[in-house]
Tab-separated table of C-alpha atoms in Angstrom:
chain	number	residue	atom	x	y	z
A	4	MET	CA	-53.726	-155.782	79.509
A	5	LYS	CA	-56.763	-154.795	81.549
A	6	LEU	CA	-56.999	-151.417	82.825
A	7	GLU	CA	-59.372	-150.650	85.818
A	8	LEU	CA	-61.049	-147.179	86.175
A	9	SER	CA	-62.165	-145.863	89.286
A	10	TYR	CA	-64.341	-143.043	90.422
A	11	THR	CA	-63.920	-140.946	93.469
A	12	LYS	CA	-66.500	-138.277	94.703
A	13	SER	CA	-65.087	-134.679	94.653
A	14	ALA	CA	-66.348	-131.593	96.241
A	15	LEU	CA	-64.183	-129.743	94.140
A	16	THR	CA	-67.352	-128.655	92.141
A	17	SER	CA	-68.328	-125.256	92.266
A	18	ILE	CA	-72.022	-124.077	92.498
A	19	TYR	CA	-73.425	-120.763	92.703
A	20	VAL	CA	-76.213	-119.811	94.697
A	21	THR	CA	-78.092	-116.315	94.985
A	22	SER	CA	-81.386	-114.831	95.909
A	23	LEU	CA	-83.100	-112.882	92.789
A	24	LYS	CA	-84.772	-109.515	93.306
A	25	GLY	CA	-87.373	-108.066	91.186
A	26	TYR	CA	-89.390	-111.053	89.716
A	27	ASP	CA	-93.137	-111.586	89.682
A	28	ASN	CA	-93.107	-114.754	91.258
A	29	ASP	CA	-96.644	-115.290	91.189
A	30	ALA	CA	-96.818	-114.275	87.918
A	31	PHE	CA	-94.005	-117.267	87.246
A	32	ALA	CA	-96.340	-119.603	89.329
A	33	LYS	CA	-99.339	-118.806	87.613
A	34	LYS	CA	-98.055	-119.853	84.190
A	35	VAL	CA	-96.427	-122.922	85.732
A	36	LEU	CA	-99.867	-124.063	87.168
A	37	GLU	CA	-101.736	-122.848	83.930
A	38	ILE	CA	-99.705	-124.906	81.313
A	39	GLY	CA	-99.869	-128.037	83.853
A	40	ASP	CA	-98.241	-131.532	83.070
A	41	GLN	CA	-97.342	-131.575	79.178
A	42	GLN	CA	-94.675	-134.310	79.779
A	43	ASN	CA	-97.074	-136.972	81.313
A	44	ARG	CA	-94.423	-137.565	83.696
A	45	SER	CA	-92.359	-139.376	81.105
A	46	THR	CA	-89.038	-137.739	82.077
A	47	ASN	CA	-87.063	-138.167	85.395
A	48	VAL	CA	-89.184	-135.497	86.869
A	49	LYS	CA	-92.156	-137.047	88.349
A	50	ALA	CA	-94.055	-133.802	88.514
A	51	ASP	CA	-96.242	-131.624	86.621
A	52	MET	CA	-93.704	-130.228	84.038
A	53	THR	CA	-93.996	-127.864	80.960
A	54	GLU	CA	-92.481	-128.415	77.561
A	55	TRP	CA	-88.380	-128.308	77.562
A	56	GLN	CA	-88.861	-124.965	75.153
A	57	SER	CA	-90.862	-123.018	77.407
A	58	PHE	CA	-89.376	-119.378	76.035
A	59	PHE	CA	-92.181	-117.187	77.503
A	60	PRO	CA	-91.290	-113.054	77.333
A	61	ASP	CA	-91.026	-112.870	81.261
A	62	TRP	CA	-88.965	-116.395	81.588
A	63	LYS	CA	-86.675	-115.305	78.588
A	64	GLU	CA	-85.940	-112.096	80.623
A	65	LEU	CA	-85.263	-114.270	83.745
A	66	SER	CA	-82.595	-116.361	81.536
A	67	ARG	CA	-80.956	-113.278	80.368
A	68	ASP	CA	-80.678	-112.049	83.724
A	69	ILE	CA	-79.316	-115.459	84.811
A	70	VAL	CA	-76.746	-115.590	81.852
A	71	SER	CA	-75.762	-111.974	81.689
A	72	ASN	CA	-75.367	-111.394	85.318
A	73	HIS	CA	-74.789	-114.578	87.338
A	74	LEU	CA	-73.390	-117.309	85.199
A	75	ILE	CA	-70.117	-115.326	85.151
A	76	GLU	CA	-69.583	-115.595	88.947
A	77	LEU	CA	-69.275	-119.241	88.253
A	78	VAL	CA	-67.149	-119.291	85.105
A	79	GLY	CA	-65.391	-116.158	85.627
A	80	ASN	CA	-64.852	-113.688	82.549
A	81	ILE	CA	-64.159	-115.769	79.635
A	82	GLU	CA	-64.466	-115.308	75.855
A	83	ALA	CA	-67.794	-117.224	74.919
A	84	THR	CA	-71.422	-116.672	73.986
A	85	TRP	CA	-73.546	-118.512	76.378
A	86	ILE	CA	-77.025	-119.701	75.338
A	87	VAL	CA	-79.942	-120.969	77.080
A	88	HIS	CA	-81.100	-123.602	75.305
A	89	SER	CA	-83.784	-125.293	76.692
A	90	LEU	CA	-86.200	-123.793	79.627
A	91	TRP	CA	-88.986	-125.276	81.476
A	92	GLY	CA	-91.074	-124.897	84.589
A	93	VAL	CA	-91.899	-127.826	87.127
A	94	ASN	CA	-94.721	-128.011	89.988
A	95	TYR	CA	-94.353	-130.671	92.457
A	96	ARG	CA	-97.505	-131.541	94.823
A	97	LYS	CA	-97.025	-133.790	97.943
A	98	GLY	CA	-95.288	-137.053	96.894
A	99	ASP	CA	-93.799	-135.828	93.757
A	100	TYR	CA	-90.219	-136.400	93.020
A	101	THR	CA	-87.270	-136.501	90.432
A	102	ILE	CA	-85.152	-139.568	89.577
A	103	PHE	CA	-81.284	-138.782	89.591
A	104	HIS	CA	-80.136	-137.745	86.535
A	105	ASP	CA	-78.016	-135.426	84.839
A	106	HIS	CA	-78.121	-132.898	81.971
A	107	SER	CA	-75.154	-133.706	79.863
A	108	PRO	CA	-74.035	-132.900	77.311
A	109	SER	CA	-74.925	-129.145	78.412
A	110	THR	CA	-72.533	-127.173	80.117
A	111	PHE	CA	-74.286	-125.683	82.924
A	112	SER	CA	-77.928	-125.945	84.246
A	113	PHE	CA	-79.989	-123.783	86.802
A	114	CYS	CA	-82.953	-123.693	88.900
A	115	TYR	CA	-85.048	-120.858	89.942
A	116	TYR	CA	-87.554	-121.088	92.965
A	117	VAL	CA	-90.663	-119.574	92.181
A	118	LYS	CA	-92.316	-120.933	95.024
A	119	VAL	CA	-91.162	-122.880	97.938
A	120	ASP	CA	-92.003	-123.509	101.771
A	121	LYS	CA	-89.976	-124.525	104.891
A	122	GLY	CA	-90.900	-128.021	104.304
A	123	SER	CA	-89.939	-128.306	100.508
A	124	SER	CA	-87.682	-130.919	99.257
A	125	PRO	CA	-83.995	-130.465	98.902
A	126	LEU	CA	-82.396	-130.647	95.562
A	127	VAL	CA	-79.495	-133.375	95.854
A	128	PHE	CA	-76.444	-133.869	94.128
A	129	SER	CA	-75.212	-137.136	94.631
A	130	ASP	CA	-71.880	-136.978	92.864
A	131	ILE	CA	-70.874	-134.505	95.487
A	132	ASP	CA	-73.036	-135.587	98.242
A	133	TYR	CA	-74.955	-132.297	98.589
A	134	LYS	CA	-78.097	-130.864	99.596
A	135	TYR	CA	-79.598	-127.868	98.645
A	136	PHE	CA	-82.361	-126.698	100.624
A	137	PRO	CA	-84.112	-123.740	98.358
A	138	GLU	CA	-85.662	-120.602	99.505
A	139	GLU	CA	-88.306	-118.573	97.460
A	140	SER	CA	-86.360	-116.614	95.101
A	141	ASN	CA	-83.178	-118.220	95.182
A	142	LEU	CA	-81.032	-119.281	92.166
A	143	ILE	CA	-78.667	-122.024	91.769
A	144	ILE	CA	-76.517	-122.886	88.625
A	145	PHE	CA	-74.411	-125.894	88.536
A	146	PRO	CA	-72.185	-127.954	86.136
A	147	SER	CA	-74.711	-130.039	84.024
A	148	HIS	CA	-72.804	-133.340	84.239
A	149	LEU	CA	-73.821	-133.664	88.301
A	150	LYS	CA	-76.174	-136.113	88.999
A	151	HIS	CA	-78.935	-134.673	91.028
A	152	GLY	CA	-82.468	-135.496	91.996
A	153	VAL	CA	-84.931	-134.591	94.343
A	154	PRO	CA	-86.465	-136.793	96.929
A	155	SER	CA	-90.392	-136.964	97.505
A	156	HIS	CA	-91.979	-133.828	98.451
A	157	LEU	CA	-93.467	-134.303	101.869
A	158	SER	CA	-95.370	-130.971	102.160
A	159	ASP	CA	-98.553	-130.024	101.530
A	160	GLY	CA	-97.487	-126.736	99.991
A	161	GLU	CA	-96.592	-126.587	96.124
A	162	ARG	CA	-92.760	-126.609	95.381
A	163	ILE	CA	-92.324	-124.580	91.799
A	164	VAL	CA	-89.173	-124.195	89.821
A	165	ILE	CA	-88.258	-122.614	86.490
A	166	SER	CA	-85.126	-124.743	85.446
A	167	GLY	CA	-82.653	-124.304	82.108
A	168	ASN	CA	-79.521	-125.453	80.537
A	169	ILE	CA	-76.739	-123.290	79.531
A	170	ASN	CA	-74.186	-124.224	76.547
A	171	ALA	CA	-71.379	-121.994	74.907
A	172	ILE	CA	-71.460	-121.723	71.131
A	173	SER	CA	-68.138	-119.680	70.400
A	174	GLY	CA	-65.285	-121.141	69.039
A	175	LEU	CA	-66.976	-123.157	66.409
A	176	THR	CA	-64.863	-124.167	63.492
A	177	SER	CA	-67.704	-125.872	61.521
A	178	ILE	CA	-67.872	-125.034	57.690
A	179	ASP	CA	-71.589	-124.471	58.509
A	180	GLU	CA	-71.183	-122.373	61.578
A	181	GLU	CA	-73.386	-119.264	60.038
A	182	THR	CA	-76.305	-121.702	59.684
A	183	PHE	CA	-75.611	-123.418	62.926
A	184	ARG	CA	-75.759	-120.081	64.668
A	185	GLU	CA	-78.889	-119.364	63.008
A	186	GLU	CA	-80.418	-122.199	64.090
A	187	LEU	CA	-79.300	-121.544	67.788
A	188	LEU	CA	-80.096	-117.909	67.767
A	189	GLU	CA	-83.782	-118.205	66.754
A	190	ASP	CA	-86.269	-115.694	68.443
A	191	ARG	CA	-87.161	-118.510	71.131
A	192	LYS	CA	-83.695	-118.845	72.427
A	193	VAL	CA	-82.129	-116.696	75.037
A	194	VAL	CA	-78.475	-115.394	73.988
A	195	CYS	CA	-76.261	-113.491	75.985
A	196	GLY	CA	-72.642	-112.443	75.140
A	197	GLU	CA	-72.491	-111.352	71.615
């Protein structure tokens, strides 16, 4: 017997958007620009991108704030320890873009918009037919399984973003849970909830 499966787009996915205050966006932008393109445009991001593990002190503080004070608005108050396991910066110049992709098997992903102008390209979610037009200091958190991309940046201004991925690590039943936690909780990682 052959079973046919179909996929239906749904708008029943929650996405959290807010504006963050008190961050030095000029310092964030300077760091992203200073680092430049460490990925050589070899990822889905066809723009200048830092390493995946860019845990600078001020970026770690931003990540702590996101996990401690904003993720709860999306997931509710559940028993979990959340960890930001990857963190990177991107600078889009005119003509740069990102190919549609997702961040599975991560649970949640986020983008903090360091620098954008009125002509900046949106973040497009193809699974739910949604375009998000960011403003400076905006934060968006979304389920990592959602396919998303950025169309060609048409503005002359830069579009600078700090992005990351979040997973829950509680409820592990592995015999080697202690070692697993030690590896995840290295100093360069950002953990909240313990």
